[in-house]
């Protein structure tokens, strides 16, 4: 069995499973943000009216309304706090960070776990060797909270093997975007995607993170990287018994294997109106931007902040641009401060925001007016996601975001930072 099948067999109490089987499995972790948590709690209290079976397995992170701008938003958070404390679940209040980064940084995700969440990017935890899927709020309220279980149809597995050396200045984020463009949005309906091959194998953990993040755009049920020495070393540095001791699956069978040569691929940009509209950055170069941002589920990592600092060294943010930096967690902000990155970026003209999910859905920040444009490290770029439906969102690497902040237009980072690889883009 491969990793997904092995996890489902263990959690379902079966000796083995195969694609198409229906498995009722124990859930190891439920993660909710403030918006989904409020809806789940409402259904649970009004319709289900049972105790939470395993409150120690439930996590809520306030990462959207991290600084409530209205009385209604404040009331949502107040209700969430009262509900979480009444039931004794893990609660991470405003300023803790992005939901997925907080769960990992606090040692709450382990290889071999079954993780469910309302957020559509929940599959990102497959980077740590977990089976992580997005479920609806009512499923959490009706089965996960009162019974600690959920049902799963065992997905077929597609192994995606990446090999080759990208062009200098190209980051894993560029390759991840490029891959969506190559495979096509919605091309992997209900598949489990295993990201493998020499290119993935050589990556540190937080670069691997960028690939299971793609699952929702490809239509996949989940995605993962087979646990290995990188996984073990990263997990060993987390609080608690973070590895969990799952035996490796040795790959197992896949229904299909897709091989891609990333050799020579340059920086990419996902252009409006969807994540799959990916082009070489030269195709969008010169497009004026008024907003640039490091943040979101795939951004705000220490790696992104370091990259931005390298690009902005001895440079200033363009006077017509607002450059937002949103650390993915409190731990990342602390590491950035200890590494001497905070003050130089501040003095260059960037604005630091509390650890959160950033301008995601413009819940607290980042709303754009008609005719404005933003380039960011976020995971989505649909019309209206960050304000006006007549605004435009471009997605790119931290290097491209920082370069665009300097010039005031979408810019190939290699034009102003030709030594980016030496400065630590990977």
Short mmCIF file of C-alpha atoms in Angstrom, two decimals:
data_model
loop_
_atom_site.label_atom_id
_atom_site.label_comp_id
_atom_site.label_asym_id
_atom_site.label_seq_id
_atom_site.Cartn_x
_atom_site.Cartn_y
_atom_site.Cartn_z
CA UNK A 1 0.00 0.00 0.00
CA UNK A 2 1.08 3.58 -0.55
CA UNK A 3 1.11 6.21 2.19
CA UNK A 4 -2.53 7.31 1.84
CA UNK A 5 -3.81 3.74 1.75
CA UNK A 6 -1.67 2.76 4.71
CA UNK A 7 -2.94 5.69 6.80
CA UNK A 8 -6.58 4.96 5.97
CA UNK A 9 -6.16 1.26 6.73
CA UNK A 10 -4.63 2.05 10.13
CA UNK A 11 -7.25 4.64 11.03
CA UNK A 12 -10.10 2.42 9.80
CA UNK A 13 -8.91 -0.68 11.62
CA UNK A 14 -8.38 -2.67 8.43
CA UNK A 15 -5.45 -4.80 7.31
CA UNK A 16 -5.54 -3.16 3.89
CA UNK A 17 -7.57 -0.89 1.61
CA UNK A 18 -7.63 -0.14 -2.09
CA UNK A 19 -8.91 2.70 -4.28
CA UNK A 20 -12.69 2.97 -4.25
CA UNK A 21 -13.14 1.48 -0.77
CA UNK A 22 -15.25 3.44 1.72
CA UNK A 23 -13.51 3.74 5.07
CA UNK A 24 -14.87 5.15 8.33
CA UNK A 25 -11.70 6.33 10.03
CA UNK A 26 -10.56 7.94 13.26
CA UNK A 27 -9.61 11.57 12.76
CA UNK A 28 -6.41 12.65 14.49
CA UNK A 29 -6.76 16.42 14.07
CA UNK A 30 -9.52 18.87 13.13
CA UNK A 31 -8.32 22.38 12.28
CA UNK A 32 -10.62 25.38 11.83
CA UNK A 33 -10.09 29.09 11.40
CA UNK A 34 -12.29 31.77 12.92
CA UNK A 35 -14.76 31.89 10.02
CA UNK A 36 -15.34 28.15 9.59
CA UNK A 37 -15.12 27.56 13.34
CA UNK A 38 -18.01 29.93 13.97
CA UNK A 39 -20.25 28.16 11.42
CA UNK A 40 -19.27 24.70 12.67
CA UNK A 41 -19.90 25.64 16.31
CA UNK A 42 -23.32 27.08 15.45
CA UNK A 43 -24.48 23.87 13.73
CA UNK A 44 -22.94 21.71 16.46
CA UNK A 45 -24.66 23.57 19.30
CA UNK A 46 -28.03 24.01 17.61
CA UNK A 47 -28.41 20.70 15.77
CA UNK A 48 -26.04 18.07 17.17
CA UNK A 49 -26.11 18.89 20.89
CA UNK A 50 -23.61 16.21 21.94
CA UNK A 51 -20.26 16.39 23.77
CA UNK A 52 -17.06 16.75 21.74
CA UNK A 53 -15.55 13.27 21.84
CA UNK A 54 -11.91 14.31 21.57
CA UNK A 55 -11.53 18.03 22.35
CA UNK A 56 -7.75 17.62 22.53
CA UNK A 57 -7.76 16.85 18.81
CA UNK A 58 -9.55 20.06 17.80
CA UNK A 59 -7.70 23.27 16.87
CA UNK A 60 -9.06 26.75 16.14
CA UNK A 61 -6.86 29.58 14.85
CA UNK A 62 -7.99 33.19 14.46
CA UNK A 63 -6.24 34.16 11.23
CA UNK A 64 -8.85 35.97 9.10
CA UNK A 65 -10.40 38.48 11.51
CA UNK A 66 -7.06 38.90 13.26
CA UNK A 67 -7.95 42.52 14.07
CA UNK A 68 -11.75 42.81 13.90
CA UNK A 69 -12.79 45.99 12.13
CA UNK A 70 -16.49 45.78 12.94
CA UNK A 71 -18.68 44.89 15.89
CA UNK A 72 -19.99 41.88 13.96
CA UNK A 73 -16.46 40.50 13.45
CA UNK A 74 -15.63 41.10 17.10
CA UNK A 75 -18.78 39.25 18.12
CA UNK A 76 -17.79 36.26 15.98
CA UNK A 77 -14.42 36.06 17.74
CA UNK A 78 -16.01 36.50 21.17
CA UNK A 79 -18.42 33.65 20.44
CA UNK A 80 -15.55 31.47 19.17
CA UNK A 81 -13.50 32.10 22.32
CA UNK A 82 -16.39 31.20 24.59
CA UNK A 83 -17.16 28.03 22.62
CA UNK A 84 -13.53 26.90 22.46
CA UNK A 85 -12.96 27.44 26.18
CA UNK A 86 -16.22 25.77 27.13
CA UNK A 87 -15.22 22.61 25.26
CA UNK A 88 -11.49 22.71 26.05
CA UNK A 89 -10.15 22.74 22.49
CA UNK A 90 -6.83 24.25 21.36
CA UNK A 91 -7.38 27.98 20.73
CA UNK A 92 -4.84 30.27 19.07
CA UNK A 93 -6.07 33.84 19.23
CA UNK A 94 -5.40 36.90 17.04
CA UNK A 95 -1.78 37.35 15.99
CA UNK A 96 -0.81 33.68 16.26
CA UNK A 97 -0.42 33.25 12.53
CA UNK A 98 -1.85 31.44 9.53
CA UNK A 99 -4.01 28.41 10.45
CA UNK A 100 -1.85 25.81 8.72
CA UNK A 101 1.51 27.24 9.78
CA UNK A 102 0.34 27.53 13.40
CA UNK A 103 -0.81 23.90 13.49
CA UNK A 104 2.56 22.69 12.21
CA UNK A 105 4.73 25.06 14.25
CA UNK A 106 2.98 24.06 17.49
CA UNK A 107 3.64 20.36 16.84
CA UNK A 108 -0.02 19.51 16.27
CA UNK A 109 0.49 17.81 12.90
CA UNK A 110 2.48 14.58 12.67
CA UNK A 111 3.38 12.19 9.85
CA UNK A 112 0.76 9.48 9.50
CA UNK A 113 -2.10 11.53 10.93
CA UNK A 114 -5.51 12.02 9.38
CA UNK A 115 -6.08 15.78 9.39
CA UNK A 116 -9.35 17.42 8.33
CA UNK A 117 -10.24 21.07 8.02
CA UNK A 118 -12.76 23.43 6.47
CA UNK A 119 -10.09 25.45 4.68
CA UNK A 120 -9.68 24.28 1.11
CA UNK A 121 -5.89 24.29 1.42
CA UNK A 122 -5.88 21.75 4.26
CA UNK A 123 -4.09 19.21 1.99
CA UNK A 124 -0.91 21.27 2.50
CA UNK A 125 -0.17 19.15 5.59
CA UNK A 126 0.72 16.31 3.25
CA UNK A 127 4.15 17.97 3.14
CA UNK A 128 4.66 16.44 6.58
CA UNK A 129 3.43 13.01 5.50
CA UNK A 130 -0.11 13.39 6.85
CA UNK A 131 -3.32 12.51 5.03
CA UNK A 132 -4.97 15.93 5.06
CA UNK A 133 -8.28 16.73 3.39
CA UNK A 134 -10.82 19.53 3.37
CA UNK A 135 -14.30 18.68 4.65
CA UNK A 136 -17.41 20.83 4.96
CA UNK A 137 -18.43 22.53 8.20
CA UNK A 138 -21.47 20.26 8.63
CA UNK A 139 -19.28 17.15 8.41
CA UNK A 140 -17.14 18.51 11.23
CA UNK A 141 -20.21 19.31 13.31
CA UNK A 142 -22.05 16.07 12.60
CA UNK A 143 -19.35 13.38 12.66
CA UNK A 144 -15.87 14.64 13.58
CA UNK A 145 -16.75 16.58 16.74
CA UNK A 146 -19.26 14.15 18.34
CA UNK A 147 -17.73 10.86 17.17
CA UNK A 148 -14.11 11.63 16.28
CA UNK A 149 -14.59 10.02 12.86
CA UNK A 150 -15.17 10.80 9.20
CA UNK A 151 -15.78 8.67 6.14
CA UNK A 152 -13.41 8.59 3.18
CA UNK A 153 -13.44 7.08 -0.26
CA UNK A 154 -9.93 5.77 -0.85
CA UNK A 155 -8.53 7.88 -3.72
CA UNK A 156 -6.44 6.63 -6.59
CA UNK A 157 -2.86 7.88 -6.43
CA UNK A 158 -0.98 9.77 -9.11
CA UNK A 159 2.76 10.11 -8.61
CA UNK A 160 4.24 13.34 -9.96
CA UNK A 161 7.98 13.03 -10.47
CA UNK A 162 9.98 16.22 -10.93
CA UNK A 163 13.56 16.23 -12.14
CA UNK A 164 16.01 18.75 -13.51
CA UNK A 165 17.54 22.05 -12.48
CA UNK A 166 15.51 25.23 -13.07
CA UNK A 167 17.09 28.37 -14.45
CA UNK A 168 19.02 30.55 -11.98
CA UNK A 169 16.70 32.78 -9.95
CA UNK A 170 13.80 30.32 -10.22
CA UNK A 171 12.27 29.29 -6.90
CA UNK A 172 10.15 26.28 -5.86
CA UNK A 173 7.12 28.60 -5.87
CA UNK A 174 7.74 29.22 -9.57
CA UNK A 175 7.88 25.49 -10.25
CA UNK A 176 4.71 24.89 -8.24
CA UNK A 177 2.82 27.51 -10.27
CA UNK A 178 4.29 26.16 -13.50
CA UNK A 179 3.06 22.69 -12.58
CA UNK A 180 -0.54 23.88 -12.20
CA UNK A 181 -0.30 25.46 -15.62
CA UNK A 182 1.09 22.27 -17.14
CA UNK A 183 -1.40 19.88 -15.51
CA UNK A 184 -4.46 22.09 -15.78
CA UNK A 185 -6.98 23.15 -13.18
CA UNK A 186 -9.41 20.38 -12.25
CA UNK A 187 -7.33 17.72 -14.02
CA UNK A 188 -6.84 15.48 -10.96
CA UNK A 189 -10.37 15.08 -9.56
CA UNK A 190 -10.37 13.06 -6.31
CA UNK A 191 -6.79 11.86 -6.78
CA UNK A 192 -4.11 11.58 -4.13
CA UNK A 193 -1.03 13.29 -5.52
CA UNK A 194 2.39 12.07 -4.46
CA UNK A 195 5.07 14.68 -5.18
CA UNK A 196 8.35 12.88 -5.80
CA UNK A 197 11.50 12.79 -7.89
CA UNK A 198 15.00 14.22 -7.41
CA UNK A 199 13.87 17.85 -7.47
CA UNK A 200 11.39 17.31 -4.61
CA UNK A 201 13.72 14.99 -2.72
CA UNK A 202 16.40 17.71 -2.56
CA UNK A 203 14.04 20.33 -1.11
CA UNK A 204 13.92 21.46 2.51
CA UNK A 205 10.58 21.07 4.27
CA UNK A 206 9.14 24.55 3.73
CA UNK A 207 9.75 24.36 -0.03
CA UNK A 208 8.02 20.98 -0.21
CA UNK A 209 5.08 22.73 1.52
CA UNK A 210 4.31 24.62 -1.70
CA UNK A 211 3.32 21.50 -3.66
CA UNK A 212 0.44 19.87 -1.70
CA UNK A 213 -0.88 23.45 -1.53
CA UNK A 214 -1.82 22.99 -5.22
CA UNK A 215 -4.32 20.20 -4.62
CA UNK A 216 -7.49 22.27 -4.50
CA UNK A 217 -6.68 23.95 -7.82
CA UNK A 218 -5.95 20.62 -9.50
CA UNK A 219 -9.14 19.09 -8.06
CA UNK A 220 -7.23 16.50 -6.02
CA UNK A 221 -8.44 15.07 -2.73
CA UNK A 222 -5.04 15.27 -1.07
CA UNK A 223 -1.34 15.46 -1.76
CA UNK A 224 1.80 14.39 0.02
CA UNK A 225 5.53 13.92 0.04
CA UNK A 226 6.68 10.51 1.26
CA UNK A 227 8.23 10.96 4.75
CA UNK A 228 12.03 10.72 4.69
CA UNK A 229 15.07 12.08 6.49
CA UNK A 230 14.02 15.67 5.75
CA UNK A 231 10.62 15.01 7.34
CA UNK A 232 12.14 13.37 10.39
CA UNK A 233 14.69 16.15 10.90
CA UNK A 234 12.04 18.86 10.59
CA UNK A 235 9.55 17.08 12.86
CA UNK A 236 12.23 16.47 15.46
CA UNK A 237 12.49 20.22 15.95
CA UNK A 238 8.78 20.68 16.70
CA UNK A 239 7.18 20.61 20.16
CA UNK A 240 5.97 17.27 21.49
CA UNK A 241 6.28 13.84 19.91
CA UNK A 242 6.12 15.33 16.47
CA UNK A 243 7.29 12.39 14.34
CA UNK A 244 4.78 9.80 15.48
CA UNK A 245 6.73 6.75 14.35
CA UNK A 246 4.81 5.95 11.16
CA UNK A 247 6.53 3.28 9.13
CA UNK A 248 7.42 4.40 5.66
CA UNK A 249 5.33 2.97 2.85
CA UNK A 250 8.18 2.50 0.36
CA UNK A 251 6.17 4.28 -2.28
CA UNK A 252 3.51 1.68 -3.02
CA UNK A 253 1.58 1.54 -6.24
CA UNK A 254 0.22 4.51 -8.17
CA UNK A 255 -2.49 4.41 -10.80
CA UNK A 256 -0.43 6.76 -12.96
CA UNK A 257 3.00 8.37 -12.97
CA UNK A 258 3.52 11.81 -14.49
CA UNK A 259 7.08 12.96 -15.12
CA UNK A 260 8.12 16.58 -15.64
CA UNK A 261 11.53 18.02 -16.45
CA UNK A 262 11.86 21.37 -14.70
CA UNK A 263 15.24 22.04 -16.30
CA UNK A 264 15.58 25.58 -17.53
CA UNK A 265 12.19 26.76 -16.23
CA UNK A 266 12.33 30.47 -15.31
CA UNK A 267 10.25 32.60 -12.94
CA UNK A 268 6.48 32.30 -13.42
CA UNK A 269 3.36 34.33 -12.65
CA UNK A 270 -0.27 33.23 -12.29
CA UNK A 271 -2.30 35.91 -14.03
CA UNK A 272 -5.96 36.78 -13.47
CA UNK A 273 -8.54 35.34 -13.31
CA UNK A 274 -7.45 31.92 -11.96
CA UNK A 275 -4.46 30.11 -10.50
CA UNK A 276 -4.09 28.03 -13.65
CA UNK A 277 -3.46 31.01 -15.93
CA UNK A 278 0.30 30.65 -15.52
CA UNK A 279 2.78 32.34 -17.81
CA UNK A 280 6.52 33.06 -17.82
CA UNK A 281 6.96 36.28 -15.90
CA UNK A 282 8.13 38.04 -19.07
CA UNK A 283 4.55 37.85 -20.38
CA UNK A 284 3.25 40.06 -17.55
CA UNK A 285 6.37 42.18 -16.99
CA UNK A 286 5.68 45.89 -17.01
CA UNK A 287 2.12 45.62 -15.64
CA UNK A 288 1.74 48.39 -13.01
CA UNK A 289 0.98 47.25 -9.45
CA UNK A 290 -0.14 49.30 -6.47
CA UNK A 291 0.06 46.48 -3.91
CA UNK A 292 2.62 43.78 -3.22
CA UNK A 293 2.38 41.24 -0.43
CA UNK A 294 4.18 38.36 1.22
CA UNK A 295 1.53 36.30 3.00
CA UNK A 296 -1.12 33.64 2.67
CA UNK A 297 -0.93 29.88 3.06
CA UNK A 298 2.09 29.65 0.75
CA UNK A 299 3.80 32.87 1.73
CA UNK A 300 5.13 34.68 4.76
CA UNK A 301 7.64 31.92 5.41
CA UNK A 302 11.07 32.85 6.72
CA UNK A 303 12.39 31.80 3.30
CA UNK A 304 10.14 34.42 1.65
CA UNK A 305 11.22 37.16 4.03
CA UNK A 306 14.90 36.36 3.48
CA UNK A 307 14.35 36.44 -0.28
CA UNK A 308 12.62 39.82 -0.08
CA UNK A 309 15.41 41.22 2.09
CA UNK A 310 17.97 40.06 -0.47
CA UNK A 311 16.10 41.75 -3.33
CA UNK A 312 15.54 45.00 -1.40
CA UNK A 313 19.09 45.29 -0.13
CA UNK A 314 20.19 48.91 -0.74
CA UNK A 315 16.84 49.59 -2.45
CA UNK A 316 13.53 51.23 -1.53
CA UNK A 317 9.90 50.34 -2.13
CA UNK A 318 8.50 52.33 -5.06
CA UNK A 319 6.55 55.41 -3.88
CA UNK A 320 3.37 54.23 -5.66
CA UNK A 321 3.44 50.77 -4.04
CA UNK A 322 2.31 49.42 -0.67
CA UNK A 323 4.45 46.41 0.29
CA UNK A 324 2.80 44.27 2.99
CA UNK A 325 4.76 41.60 4.86
CA UNK A 326 2.63 39.14 6.81
CA UNK A 327 4.63 36.52 8.76
CA UNK A 328 3.05 33.09 8.65
CA UNK A 329 3.46 32.62 12.42
CA UNK A 330 4.81 34.30 15.53
CA UNK A 331 7.77 31.94 15.33
CA UNK A 332 8.63 33.20 11.84
CA UNK A 333 8.44 36.84 12.92
CA UNK A 334 10.73 36.08 15.88
CA UNK A 335 13.20 34.30 13.59
CA UNK A 336 13.10 37.22 11.15
CA UNK A 337 13.87 39.64 13.98
CA UNK A 338 16.72 37.51 15.31
CA UNK A 339 18.10 37.22 11.77
CA UNK A 340 18.21 40.99 11.37
CA UNK A 341 15.55 41.11 8.64
CA UNK A 342 12.81 43.18 10.26
CA UNK A 343 14.43 46.62 10.48
CA UNK A 344 16.02 46.66 6.99
CA UNK A 345 12.71 45.78 5.35
CA UNK A 346 10.90 48.36 7.48
CA UNK A 347 13.42 51.04 6.52
CA UNK A 348 13.11 50.04 2.86
CA UNK A 349 9.42 50.95 3.04
CA UNK A 350 7.67 47.65 3.73
CA UNK A 351 4.84 47.47 6.28
CA UNK A 352 4.78 44.60 8.77
CA UNK A 353 1.42 43.09 9.71
CA UNK A 354 0.54 40.70 12.56
CA UNK A 355 1.11 36.99 11.84
CA UNK A 356 -2.07 35.89 10.07
CA UNK A 357 -3.43 34.90 6.69
CA UNK A 358 -2.94 38.44 5.40
CA UNK A 359 -5.23 40.00 2.80
CA UNK A 360 -7.02 36.69 2.13
CA UNK A 361 -10.57 37.72 1.17
CA UNK A 362 -9.78 41.27 2.39
CA UNK A 363 -11.24 40.38 5.80
CA UNK A 364 -8.98 42.86 7.59
CA UNK A 365 -6.55 44.29 5.05
CA UNK A 366 -5.60 44.40 1.40
CA UNK A 367 -8.91 45.42 -0.20
CA UNK A 368 -8.28 46.87 -3.65
CA UNK A 369 -10.23 49.47 -5.58
CA UNK A 370 -11.34 49.05 -9.18
CA UNK A 371 -8.38 49.29 -11.54
CA UNK A 372 -5.76 48.43 -8.91
CA UNK A 373 -3.48 45.41 -9.07
CA UNK A 374 -1.54 43.32 -6.57
CA UNK A 375 1.22 40.74 -6.95
CA UNK A 376 1.53 38.41 -3.97
CA UNK A 377 2.53 35.00 -2.66
CA UNK A 378 -1.10 34.13 -1.89
CA UNK A 379 -2.76 30.92 -3.03
CA UNK A 380 -5.73 32.43 -4.89
CA UNK A 381 -6.34 35.22 -7.39
CA UNK A 382 -10.06 35.05 -8.23
CA UNK A 383 -11.85 38.31 -9.14
CA UNK A 384 -13.22 40.02 -6.04
CA UNK A 385 -11.17 37.97 -3.61
CA UNK A 386 -9.32 41.07 -2.44
CA UNK A 387 -11.86 43.83 -2.89
CA UNK A 388 -13.26 45.04 -6.19
CA UNK A 389 -14.10 42.52 -8.90
CA UNK A 390 -12.41 45.00 -11.24
CA UNK A 391 -9.09 44.72 -9.39
CA UNK A 392 -6.46 42.20 -10.50
CA UNK A 393 -4.35 39.75 -8.49
CA UNK A 394 -1.15 38.13 -9.75
CA UNK A 395 0.59 35.28 -7.91
CA UNK A 396 4.34 34.78 -7.92
CA UNK A 397 7.40 34.00 -5.82
CA UNK A 398 8.60 36.20 -2.98
CA UNK A 399 11.49 37.28 -5.19
CA UNK A 400 9.17 38.52 -7.93
CA UNK A 401 6.88 40.20 -5.37
CA UNK A 402 9.82 42.07 -3.83
CA UNK A 403 11.26 43.04 -7.21
CA UNK A 404 7.86 44.40 -8.25
CA UNK A 405 7.66 46.38 -5.00
CA UNK A 406 10.88 48.13 -5.98
CA UNK A 407 9.93 48.96 -9.57
CA UNK A 408 6.17 49.55 -9.26
CA UNK A 409 5.44 47.01 -11.99
CA UNK A 410 5.61 43.25 -12.40
CA UNK A 411 9.31 42.53 -12.70
CA UNK A 412 11.51 39.51 -13.31
CA UNK A 413 13.59 39.38 -10.09
CA UNK A 414 16.66 38.44 -12.09
CA UNK A 415 16.68 41.91 -13.62
CA UNK A 416 17.45 43.64 -10.32
CA UNK A 417 18.94 40.78 -8.29
CA UNK A 418 20.98 38.65 -10.69
CA UNK A 419 22.81 36.99 -7.77
CA UNK A 420 19.57 35.80 -6.13
CA UNK A 421 20.62 32.14 -6.06
CA UNK A 422 23.79 33.02 -4.18
CA UNK A 423 21.74 35.09 -1.74
CA UNK A 424 19.66 32.08 -0.78
CA UNK A 425 16.53 31.73 -2.91
CA UNK A 426 16.51 27.96 -2.20
#
